[in-house]
């Protein structure tokens, strides 16, 4: 019995691997086509136009690298990068600390655990624009009343119309909305930690804090990495919450890069120039994400 | 001007959605109609005037049974029209706001030349000049006919003026004296709405438009202009207008920073301030807040010489025709139908606008009686900001200036933004 098996074995395997491969191709090719048509081609078109003075319509000419040169001389662009980094870094830190904390609470053996998990997920279901408009109303009308009642000067006018504080309002609303998603990922991570580790640790007399720093956090560090990368990448592209809350104001103090690209490119008739901005920004985001992955992954615990 | 553009996006979205529903049903109803009818694609930008244009269109269709006018109204007209142009789907007939954006499109020759239209000769020449000076195809055509004009004047509450014995100010000093009188009597002279950046513009366009030299924009919009090399500039010529703007906004009520345009309309409608620094376009919104609101108007006195006072007016609705339209005859008939005095009067009465015809007669809305004479005399200038490239965040800069009060910083920034725009424009021309 073993002889024919040996004889036919490799041939069968070869045949099978070929069929499997073909199936994979059938699955991958349509997705790849869609990706190329809907993503790569537009991206390349955009990169192409960044070397022109295209207004979005009408005639255009090549201008070489002039758009890129002007970009680095434009203080409005530079200050939008400054604001976006400040916003994204702050929001990433706030969201991850908040989400980790809430995830730990929701993972503990509390009553109505599932109900609480559902409630904490609600902000993520709501649209950012709706959340933004609601908070715009609250921050402009209700919070100043609280500030006046307590006699706090800086809180008695809307913080969204204060050039120095408006960004904090945006960070707050963004965090409120996006913590929910990070919580889900952290919860998934917490469920992968074996309960025996905690049992052994408590027998050894480890405090809760020690358990967190020595067991929980190292065990979920992969989830921490992905959350940090996703959060930073998402916040660097901030747009809708700013539209709903401040519209980039007061003045131009809360204009994010995405907003400048939209305004200048689609409303201001400087499509080519803002495409150059987009290309630079794409590179910035890719580089930042790679750096972040590398540094955080090095710190991840490896138990395999 | 930017005011119409930036009217709250939400409002537009709502009307847009309603219209989409309304259009959907009417289209469905029209669907089985015979093929012989000529279909005119009518792009209508003004969400506030959906009902008026619908009525005009049905009247036109009743008179011309072989023409079917399909109204297309969109939430964000400036972006939508560009999208249509990119796709090569220029509508047959359009209404657009006669601002810099319209001029950009006209200059790229996407609209037909309307100068030979019979109605073109009836338009008030000063108004046509304001529209054409922004930019036309080859710099010589007439690509848009003014359908309705607005006026940027100071709105005031005649009851409050009478109660405190204040005369209508005719000079800058009288305006400041009036503000002081109201302030001393515990009445808010103005209701300012700094949360919406563009609400600073109506005042600034009057001050800058009148106080800054003619030929200002020809100079600073030239290729490779810099504040050092140019004849004109904001730091050189813009100080007086900026200082006067700051002075007026110094009279703002407490909490003005977090008040928005709709708050302002409601407050002025309720008689909470003596004056309101908004144009004719705010009148329907004020009446919506309070149908009994007491509104009158006077032109901005920007200097101490009443003879120098001008009225800032813009073409709120301009009619245009696609250059490559398949139905030029029908489109022209529709435009001539809209340009009849009766149609324009009906529209301007409903929208508190001004008929831009030479033989228009008196302004229908009593709230605008105060600007009747100066409009009739043709002492008109266009909106200052229509000359500002849309890539410059000019309204945001004005808002910032009103919040920090730093005149030098504002003038420097304005010069800097124009220099950057000039550098980008020069790369456009010198390949």
XYZ file of C-alpha atoms in Angstrom:
735
model
C 0.000 0.000 0.000
C 2.760 2.277 0.798
C 4.399 1.915 -2.583
C 1.688 3.410 -4.774
C 1.205 6.129 -2.269
C 4.803 7.106 -2.547
C 4.600 6.978 -6.311
C 1.474 9.085 -6.716
C 1.984 11.305 -3.704
C 4.163 14.052 -5.190
C 2.133 14.233 -8.409
C -1.100 14.622 -6.496
C 0.395 17.257 -4.303
C 1.641 19.161 -7.294
C -1.778 19.032 -8.900
C -3.469 20.152 -5.728
C -1.084 23.023 -5.168
C -1.758 24.229 -8.704
C -5.535 24.248 -8.218
C -5.127 26.028 -4.913
C -2.929 28.624 -6.513
C -5.430 29.257 -9.276
C -8.227 29.769 -6.777
C -6.128 32.241 -4.921
C -5.471 34.123 -8.103
C -9.180 34.273 -8.864
C -9.742 35.719 -5.436
C -6.860 38.154 -5.496
C -6.974 39.477 -9.049
C -10.397 41.191 -8.870
C -9.447 42.801 -5.582
C -6.122 43.887 -7.029
C -7.839 45.276 -10.130
C -10.283 47.248 -8.017
C -7.442 48.528 -5.877
C -5.395 49.588 -8.890
C -8.313 51.251 -10.665
C -9.773 52.995 -7.649
C -6.643 53.733 -5.669
C -3.326 53.421 -7.482
C -4.393 55.086 -10.724
C -5.943 58.122 -8.971
C -2.895 58.375 -6.713
C -0.555 58.340 -9.701
C -2.769 60.880 -11.508
C -2.533 63.101 -8.453
C 1.247 62.751 -8.352
C 1.354 63.612 -12.052
C -0.704 66.779 -11.558
C 1.556 67.873 -8.697
C 4.105 68.800 -11.373
C 1.584 71.013 -13.205
C -0.350 74.182 -12.527
C -3.692 72.432 -13.114
C -6.593 74.330 -11.536
C -8.919 71.319 -11.543
C -10.396 72.317 -14.906
C -9.241 74.030 -18.070
C -5.723 74.108 -19.446
C -2.483 73.332 -17.627
C 1.277 73.389 -18.093
C 4.195 71.620 -16.503
C 5.884 73.660 -13.801
C 8.487 71.117 -12.732
C 9.234 71.151 -9.023
C 8.003 74.718 -8.564
C 4.949 73.614 -6.578
C 7.197 71.782 -4.129
C 9.496 74.775 -3.779
C 6.552 77.101 -3.092
C 5.182 74.595 -0.609
C 8.151 74.902 1.700
C 7.948 78.696 1.558
C 4.252 78.785 2.454
C 3.810 79.583 6.142
C 0.128 78.632 6.021
C 1.065 75.112 4.918
C 3.814 74.867 7.522
C 1.549 76.016 10.336
C -1.086 73.490 9.244
C 1.554 70.750 9.595
C 2.398 72.114 13.035
C -1.225 72.060 14.125
C -1.856 68.610 12.698
C 1.153 67.044 14.451
C 0.282 68.682 17.746
C -3.295 67.509 17.431
C -2.460 63.987 16.252
C 0.192 63.291 18.893
C -1.946 64.643 21.729
C -5.056 62.809 20.549
C -3.138 59.548 20.078
C -1.795 59.683 23.631
C -5.132 60.680 25.150
C -7.066 58.061 23.187
C -4.679 55.205 23.990
C -4.412 55.940 27.687
C -8.162 56.407 27.936
C -8.959 53.342 25.880
C -6.565 51.093 27.784
C -8.018 52.260 31.081
C -11.607 51.689 29.968
C -10.711 48.322 28.446
C -9.184 47.186 31.743
C -12.351 48.220 33.581
C -14.602 46.506 31.060
C -12.488 43.354 31.216
C -12.772 43.117 34.986
C -15.460 40.931 36.496
C -18.096 43.623 36.833
C -21.868 43.371 36.733
C -23.628 44.140 33.415
C -20.288 43.743 31.629
C -21.833 43.270 28.167
C -24.220 46.189 28.637
C -21.346 48.483 29.598
C -19.318 47.317 26.626
C -22.247 48.172 24.375
C -22.706 51.606 25.921
C -19.028 52.459 25.581
C -19.129 51.493 21.908
C -21.993 53.868 21.042
C -19.812 56.954 20.257
C -18.106 54.967 17.516
C -21.417 54.191 15.843
C -22.331 57.881 15.580
C -21.074 59.888 12.648
C -18.159 62.209 13.392
C -20.018 65.117 11.810
C -23.077 64.644 14.003
C -20.950 64.310 17.123
C -19.057 67.410 16.030
C -22.145 69.548 15.531
C -23.627 68.432 18.850
C -20.406 69.240 20.690
C -20.106 72.519 18.809
C -23.424 73.513 20.371
C -22.459 72.252 23.834
C -19.031 73.923 23.809
C -20.380 77.222 22.444
C -23.475 77.534 24.608
C -23.474 75.228 27.608
C -19.848 75.073 28.687
C -19.539 78.893 28.878
C -22.542 78.901 31.252
C -20.682 76.492 33.518
C -17.568 78.657 33.250
C -19.509 81.778 34.171
C -21.215 80.069 37.106
C -17.845 78.953 38.455
C -16.238 82.314 37.683
C -13.516 80.807 35.504
C -12.452 83.487 33.044
C -11.102 81.348 30.167
C -14.082 79.004 30.281
C -16.745 81.720 30.186
C -16.529 82.173 26.407
C -16.639 79.349 23.927
C -13.257 77.605 23.837
C -13.820 76.959 20.135
C -13.507 80.688 19.422
C -10.309 81.029 21.433
C -7.315 80.628 19.082
C -5.181 79.162 21.890
C -7.717 76.664 23.220
C -9.761 75.628 20.189
C -7.436 72.711 19.442
C -8.101 71.271 22.906
C -11.817 71.223 22.139
C -11.095 69.299 18.958
C -8.837 66.839 20.788
C -11.518 66.295 23.422
C -14.318 65.592 20.968
C -12.103 63.392 18.801
C -10.988 61.383 21.816
C -14.571 60.969 23.034
C -15.522 59.594 19.653
C -12.568 57.386 18.845
C -11.743 55.844 22.225
C -14.538 53.336 21.597
C -12.761 51.745 18.656
C -9.453 51.426 20.484
C -11.284 49.901 23.454
C -12.552 47.097 21.219
C -9.032 46.252 20.074
C -7.661 46.375 23.622
C -10.504 44.183 24.864
C -9.687 41.626 22.204
C -6.061 41.780 23.346
C -6.917 41.393 27.024
C -8.862 38.238 26.292
C -5.740 36.599 24.888
C -3.929 36.863 28.225
C -4.099 33.426 29.995
C -5.735 33.607 33.422
C -3.072 31.274 34.892
C -0.488 34.031 34.639
C -2.541 36.227 36.978
C -3.186 33.307 39.345
C 0.512 32.546 39.556
C 1.299 36.230 40.048
C -1.202 36.679 42.848
C 0.171 33.593 44.607
C 3.575 35.248 44.384
C 1.977 38.316 45.950
C 2.284 40.715 42.991
C 0.297 43.944 43.327
C -2.292 44.943 40.709
C 0.053 47.555 39.301
C 2.893 45.019 39.115
C 0.555 42.564 37.360
C -0.335 45.240 34.843
C 3.222 46.331 34.056
C 4.754 42.836 34.073
C 1.964 40.702 32.620
C -0.908 42.581 31.040
C 0.932 45.266 29.157
C 3.693 43.058 27.709
C 1.097 40.478 26.692
C -1.019 42.993 24.785
C 1.856 45.071 23.419
C 1.110 43.954 19.856
C -2.363 45.432 20.261
C -0.815 48.574 21.690
C 1.356 48.910 18.583
C -1.520 48.523 16.165
C -3.668 50.953 18.153
C -0.943 53.574 18.254
C -0.272 53.277 14.516
C -3.937 53.325 13.554
C -4.702 56.240 15.864
C -1.803 58.396 14.728
C -2.445 57.677 11.062
C -6.146 58.459 11.462
C -5.607 61.671 13.407
C -3.033 62.929 10.944
C -5.841 62.868 8.386
C -8.251 64.785 10.646
C -10.869 66.642 8.640
C -14.548 66.128 9.451
C -14.405 66.843 13.175
C -12.637 70.135 12.426
C -15.217 71.082 9.798
C -17.992 70.478 12.303
C -16.319 72.158 15.267
C -14.344 75.180 14.091
C -14.165 75.158 10.292
C -10.422 75.701 10.699
C -10.919 78.807 12.795
C -10.718 81.040 14.668
C -8.619 82.581 11.961
C -6.643 79.709 10.525
C -5.507 78.380 13.893
C -7.059 74.914 13.578
C -6.551 74.176 9.910
C -5.337 70.618 9.427
C -3.284 69.565 6.419
C -6.224 67.682 4.912
C -8.339 70.803 5.247
C -5.789 73.041 3.530
C -5.551 70.495 0.706
C -9.333 70.445 0.306
C -9.761 74.197 0.500
C -6.883 75.175 -1.731
C -7.262 72.296 -4.153
C -10.982 71.984 -4.622
C -12.292 75.398 -3.628
C -9.296 77.609 -4.312
C -8.492 76.420 -7.836
C -4.921 75.389 -6.935
C -5.311 71.705 -7.600
C -1.756 71.113 -8.802
C -0.212 72.959 -5.878
C -2.254 71.085 -3.297
C -1.519 67.791 -5.029
C 2.138 68.523 -4.334
C 1.131 69.087 -0.728
C -0.706 65.735 -0.721
C 2.320 63.913 -2.084
C 4.557 65.388 0.599
C 2.001 64.527 3.231
C 1.635 60.964 1.959
C 5.385 60.500 2.338
C 5.303 62.033 5.817
C 2.530 59.679 6.975
C 4.183 56.581 5.511
C 7.534 57.416 7.092
C 5.943 58.166 10.459
C 3.932 54.935 10.443
C 6.986 52.841 9.545
C 9.090 54.487 12.240
C 6.366 53.958 14.781
C 5.931 50.293 13.846
C 9.644 49.618 14.091
C 10.218 51.267 17.438
C 7.095 49.834 19.052
C 7.490 46.347 17.625
C 10.983 46.114 19.048
C 9.492 46.620 22.477
C 6.799 44.004 22.018
C 7.162 40.934 24.220
C 7.816 37.766 22.317
C 6.598 34.623 24.028
C 6.876 32.225 21.161
C -19.545 87.448 -2.414
C -18.308 84.986 0.128
C -21.284 85.647 2.354
C -23.648 83.696 0.200
C -21.071 81.012 -0.246
C -20.545 80.444 3.397
C -24.084 80.580 4.614
C -24.286 77.656 6.986
C -23.584 74.425 5.237
C -26.227 72.689 7.248
C -28.988 74.879 5.927
C -27.844 74.190 2.415
C -27.679 70.504 2.998
C -31.220 70.503 4.319
C -32.655 72.491 1.431
C -30.556 70.445 -0.951
C -31.958 67.236 0.432
C -35.525 68.542 0.283
C -34.971 69.636 -3.263
C -33.467 66.319 -4.241
C -36.625 64.636 -2.973
C -38.833 67.166 -4.731
C -36.846 66.821 -7.947
C -36.934 63.057 -7.726
C -40.696 63.004 -7.580
C -41.153 65.612 -10.297
C -38.725 63.781 -12.566
C -40.562 60.560 -12.005
C -43.760 62.343 -12.940
C -42.182 63.763 -16.085
C -40.592 60.520 -17.159
C -43.216 59.268 -19.624
C -43.348 62.655 -21.422
C -42.881 62.567 -25.205
C -39.350 62.717 -26.616
C -39.977 65.738 -28.824
C -39.583 68.241 -25.999
C -36.256 70.027 -25.795
C -34.666 69.436 -22.437
C -32.854 72.407 -20.926
C -30.474 71.705 -18.087
C -30.840 74.592 -15.634
C -28.206 74.835 -12.896
C -29.599 76.920 -10.044
C -27.154 77.787 -7.254
C -29.288 79.565 -4.707
C -30.882 77.272 -2.123
C -32.914 80.151 -0.638
C -34.620 80.813 -3.962
C -35.717 77.319 -4.943
C -39.407 78.200 -4.733
C -39.062 81.410 -6.787
C -37.192 79.725 -9.626
C -39.567 76.790 -9.607
C -42.474 79.172 -10.102
C -40.665 80.996 -12.921
C -39.817 77.714 -14.618
C -43.393 76.451 -14.542
C -44.577 79.738 -15.990
C -42.003 79.440 -18.784
C -42.910 75.827 -19.489
C -46.589 76.753 -19.692
C -45.743 79.376 -22.334
C -43.354 77.057 -24.184
C -44.865 73.572 -24.121
C -42.049 72.182 -26.281
C -39.341 73.050 -23.731
C -38.722 71.102 -20.563
C -36.533 72.933 -18.051
C -34.870 70.588 -15.577
C -33.793 72.443 -12.470
C -30.612 71.180 -10.875
C -29.956 72.643 -7.445
C -27.043 71.362 -5.379
C -25.842 71.856 -1.814
C -22.364 73.181 -2.673
C -22.747 74.999 -6.008
C -19.159 76.261 -6.354
C -17.731 72.766 -6.113
C -20.597 71.206 -8.063
C -20.232 73.481 -11.076
C -16.502 72.774 -11.232
C -17.224 69.061 -11.140
C -19.721 69.421 -13.985
C -17.196 71.408 -16.004
C -14.474 68.819 -15.433
C -16.833 66.176 -16.765
C -17.587 68.394 -19.757
C -21.246 68.625 -18.768
C -21.743 72.365 -18.864
C -25.408 73.120 -18.094
C -27.438 74.927 -20.766
C -28.516 77.765 -18.486
C -27.012 78.652 -15.129
C -27.517 80.942 -12.201
C -24.372 81.616 -10.234
C -23.216 84.136 -7.703
C -21.351 86.881 -9.540
C -18.177 86.505 -7.503
C -14.524 85.818 -8.259
C -15.326 82.161 -8.699
C -17.755 82.961 -11.509
C -15.159 85.235 -13.071
C -12.561 82.430 -13.002
C -14.946 80.171 -14.883
C -15.976 82.917 -17.303
C -12.329 83.709 -18.038
C -11.726 80.080 -18.985
C -14.381 80.523 -21.727
C -16.947 77.965 -20.658
C -19.883 80.402 -20.939
C -21.417 81.967 -24.033
C -21.071 85.639 -24.938
C -24.382 87.301 -24.062
C -23.542 90.866 -25.095
C -25.809 90.682 -28.163
C -28.840 89.604 -26.142
C -31.686 92.155 -26.223
C -31.815 92.225 -22.421
C -28.082 93.024 -22.170
C -28.765 96.580 -23.319
C -31.264 97.118 -20.498
C -28.813 96.244 -17.722
C -27.513 99.126 -15.634
C -24.048 99.737 -17.152
C -22.312 100.272 -13.788
C -23.529 96.865 -12.618
C -22.451 95.094 -15.785
C -19.064 96.769 -15.431
C -18.662 95.458 -11.858
C -19.391 91.933 -13.058
C -17.228 92.117 -16.188
C -14.281 93.688 -14.396
C -13.837 90.508 -12.381
C -12.979 88.564 -15.508
C -14.575 87.461 -18.782
C -13.610 85.283 -21.722
C -10.822 87.043 -23.686
C -11.464 90.041 -21.411
C -13.984 91.444 -23.870
C -17.123 89.322 -23.760
C -20.133 89.530 -21.481
C -20.512 86.067 -20.020
C -23.123 86.786 -17.392
C -26.211 88.985 -17.167
C -27.034 90.398 -13.724
C -30.414 89.099 -12.557
C -30.499 90.367 -8.984
C -28.156 92.593 -7.016
C -27.463 92.877 -3.334
C -26.234 95.872 -1.392
C -23.826 95.945 1.494
C -25.174 98.748 3.644
C -25.588 99.268 7.366
C -28.948 97.955 8.526
C -30.529 99.854 11.399
C -33.583 99.803 13.589
C -35.492 103.064 12.954
C -37.400 102.785 16.245
C -34.197 102.739 18.299
C -32.773 105.640 16.265
C -35.944 107.691 16.861
C -36.053 106.863 20.562
C -32.539 108.208 21.126
C -32.878 111.083 18.650
C -30.063 109.841 16.450
C -29.964 111.034 12.849
C -28.819 108.760 10.045
C -24.999 109.134 9.970
C -23.683 110.603 6.737
C -20.019 110.809 7.722
C -17.594 108.564 9.565
C -17.524 110.857 12.601
C -21.318 110.874 12.763
C -21.307 107.086 12.661
C -18.888 106.913 15.591
C -20.888 109.606 17.440
C -24.074 107.574 16.913
C -22.365 104.458 18.265
C -21.170 106.429 21.305
C -24.680 107.780 21.949
C -26.177 104.307 21.914
C -23.401 102.971 24.105
C -23.913 105.776 26.633
C -27.639 104.967 26.743
C -27.026 101.292 27.363
C -28.048 100.189 23.885
C -25.754 97.903 21.902
C -24.692 99.968 18.855
C -23.971 96.866 16.760
C -24.493 93.160 17.104
C -21.294 91.440 15.957
C -21.095 87.749 15.090
C -17.424 86.845 15.143
C -17.969 83.104 15.321
C -18.740 83.124 11.598
C -15.582 84.524 10.054
C -17.241 85.921 6.920
C -19.501 88.278 8.880
C -16.539 90.659 9.214
C -16.394 90.947 5.433
C -19.437 93.160 4.689
C -17.908 95.953 6.764
C -14.406 95.446 5.485
C -15.406 95.448 1.796
C -16.952 98.887 2.277
C -13.994 100.332 4.143
C -11.281 98.793 1.995
C -13.217 99.184 -1.235
C -13.637 102.884 -0.658
C -10.419 103.807 1.147
C -7.873 101.800 -0.795
C -6.664 103.256 -4.097
C -8.203 102.334 -7.449
C -5.893 100.031 -9.320
C -4.937 98.335 -6.057
C -5.690 94.839 -7.314
C -4.281 95.315 -10.804
C -0.987 95.915 -9.059
C -0.969 93.319 -6.312
C -2.444 90.533 -8.423
C 0.272 90.984 -11.040
C 2.659 88.068 -11.516
C 5.709 88.076 -9.225
C 4.321 90.926 -7.089
C 6.049 91.380 -3.746
C 5.269 93.932 -1.018
C 8.726 95.469 -1.552
C 8.579 95.897 -5.318
C 4.869 96.656 -5.802
C 3.378 100.145 -5.993
C 0.525 99.153 -3.740
C 0.121 96.785 -0.857
C -1.793 96.259 2.349
C 0.887 97.713 4.602
C 1.192 100.736 2.267
C -2.482 101.476 1.573
C -4.542 99.332 3.907
C -3.886 100.904 7.283
C -6.832 103.313 7.410
C -9.399 100.673 6.422
C -7.959 98.193 8.921
C -7.913 100.734 11.759
C -11.500 101.832 11.060
C -12.626 98.219 10.971
C -10.978 97.641 14.320
C -12.613 100.782 15.697
C -16.113 99.651 14.659
C -15.595 96.159 16.000
C -14.437 97.702 19.250
C -18.162 98.377 19.864
C -19.001 94.686 19.884
C -21.329 93.325 22.511
C -19.970 90.970 25.215
C -19.911 87.411 23.906
C -19.578 88.508 20.266
C -16.757 85.990 19.799
C -19.096 83.050 20.203
C -22.131 84.538 18.414
C -22.860 83.295 14.891
C -24.692 84.750 11.885
C -28.052 83.252 12.835
C -27.667 84.564 16.398
C -27.044 88.002 14.937
C -30.099 87.889 12.692
C -32.271 86.801 15.600
C -30.834 89.456 17.934
C -31.262 92.306 15.444
C -34.764 91.072 14.615
C -35.583 91.253 18.313
C -34.316 94.848 18.516
C -31.260 94.015 20.608
C -28.974 96.393 18.725
C -29.396 99.738 16.973
C -27.367 98.768 13.898
C -26.326 95.590 12.187
C -23.309 95.397 9.893
C -24.868 93.156 7.254
C -26.090 93.581 3.741
C -29.435 93.233 2.001
C -28.935 89.463 1.855
C -29.527 89.242 5.617
C -32.992 90.857 5.430
C -34.965 87.677 4.560
C -33.212 85.836 7.396
C -33.968 88.649 9.856
C -37.633 88.631 8.799
C -37.678 84.861 9.179
C -36.638 85.337 12.801
C -39.245 88.046 13.333
C -41.686 89.002 10.556
C -42.357 92.315 12.309
C -38.671 93.264 12.531
C -37.999 96.965 11.985
C -35.313 97.252 9.315
C -33.980 100.222 7.371
C -30.634 100.856 5.759
C -28.063 103.525 4.916
C -24.851 103.361 2.891
C -21.565 103.079 4.778
C -20.068 106.488 5.516
C -16.385 105.580 5.294
C -14.981 109.131 5.230
C -16.048 112.541 6.450
C -17.059 113.640 2.971
C -20.595 112.402 2.162
C -19.915 112.948 -1.552
C -17.301 110.183 -1.397
C -19.734 107.609 -0.066
C -20.301 104.705 -2.425
C -22.470 101.621 -2.283
C -20.879 98.195 -2.409
C -23.080 96.066 -4.591
C -22.583 92.668 -6.106
C -24.443 90.563 -8.583
C -26.123 88.112 -6.256
C -27.593 86.092 -9.105
C -26.065 86.171 -12.552
C -27.471 84.317 -15.548
C -25.130 82.497 -17.868
C -25.418 80.119 -20.797
C -23.167 77.181 -21.647
C -20.877 77.999 -24.558
C -21.398 74.635 -26.264
C -25.103 74.218 -25.479
C -27.043 72.036 -27.915
C -30.104 74.246 -27.658
C -28.873 77.841 -27.933
C -32.245 79.115 -29.167
C -34.243 77.643 -26.312
C -31.638 78.606 -23.728
C -31.656 82.188 -25.013
C -35.459 82.253 -24.878
C -35.355 81.101 -21.254
C -32.770 83.731 -20.306
C -34.817 86.466 -22.013
C -37.879 85.196 -20.168
C -36.068 85.497 -16.838
C -34.697 88.940 -17.713
C -38.181 90.454 -18.095
C -38.785 93.278 -15.628
C -41.789 91.471 -14.106
C -39.840 88.288 -13.410
C -36.943 90.195 -11.887
C -39.267 92.370 -9.787
C -41.102 89.343 -8.448
C -37.844 87.670 -7.569
C -36.195 90.688 -5.963
C -39.301 91.442 -3.909
C -39.277 87.949 -2.458
C -35.514 87.954 -1.858
C -34.985 91.585 -0.734
C -32.706 92.175 -3.693
C -32.301 95.025 -6.185
C -33.261 94.913 -9.869
C -30.057 95.717 -11.818
C -31.823 97.275 -14.806
C -31.330 100.842 -15.974
C -35.109 101.364 -15.962
C -35.760 99.399 -12.787
C -37.730 102.078 -10.956
C -37.828 102.063 -7.179
C -36.566 99.247 -4.992
C -39.444 97.046 -3.904
C -38.311 96.362 -0.356
C -38.894 99.323 2.002
C -35.936 98.177 4.093
C -33.676 99.111 1.182
C -35.152 102.582 0.555
C -32.068 104.073 2.174
C -29.813 102.920 -0.642
C -32.237 103.828 -3.439
C -30.664 107.185 -4.294
C -27.068 106.100 -4.317
C -27.929 103.026 -6.410
C -29.908 105.149 -8.834
C -26.997 107.568 -9.184
C -24.737 104.663 -9.976
C -22.161 105.457 -7.273
C -21.387 101.781 -7.041
C -18.330 99.682 -6.356
C -17.942 95.921 -6.376
C -17.022 93.634 -3.523
C -13.390 93.987 -2.506
C -13.064 90.306 -1.652
C -14.192 89.150 -5.098
C -10.753 90.187 -6.289
C -9.020 88.097 -3.646
C -7.934 84.695 -4.994
C -9.983 81.969 -3.327
C -6.818 80.182 -2.280
C -6.179 82.970 0.251
C -8.096 82.439 3.516
C -9.056 86.101 3.640
C -12.152 85.839 5.850
C -10.243 83.756 8.383
C -7.498 86.379 8.446
C -10.034 89.143 9.109
C -11.575 87.107 11.918
C -8.161 86.550 13.458
C -7.446 90.282 13.177
C -10.698 91.133 14.976
C -9.849 88.664 17.740
C -6.257 89.783 18.350
C -6.537 93.415 17.184
C -3.014 93.365 15.758
C -3.217 95.705 12.743
C 0.421 95.377 11.717
C 0.261 91.583 11.809
C -2.901 91.541 9.690
C -1.484 93.863 7.041
C 1.769 91.940 6.942
C -0.019 88.630 6.594
C -2.278 89.946 3.813
C 0.776 91.155 1.890
C 2.511 87.857 2.479
C -0.456 85.797 1.252
C -0.705 87.879 -1.925
C 3.023 87.574 -2.521
C 2.787 83.793 -2.206
C -0.213 83.704 -4.556
C 1.694 85.904 -7.014
C 4.673 83.537 -6.873
C 2.378 80.615 -7.677
C 0.672 82.560 -10.471
C 4.000 83.456 -12.043
C 4.905 79.784 -12.229
C 1.616 79.402 -14.056
C 2.612 81.778 -16.774
C 6.331 81.296 -17.207
C 6.628 77.685 -18.182
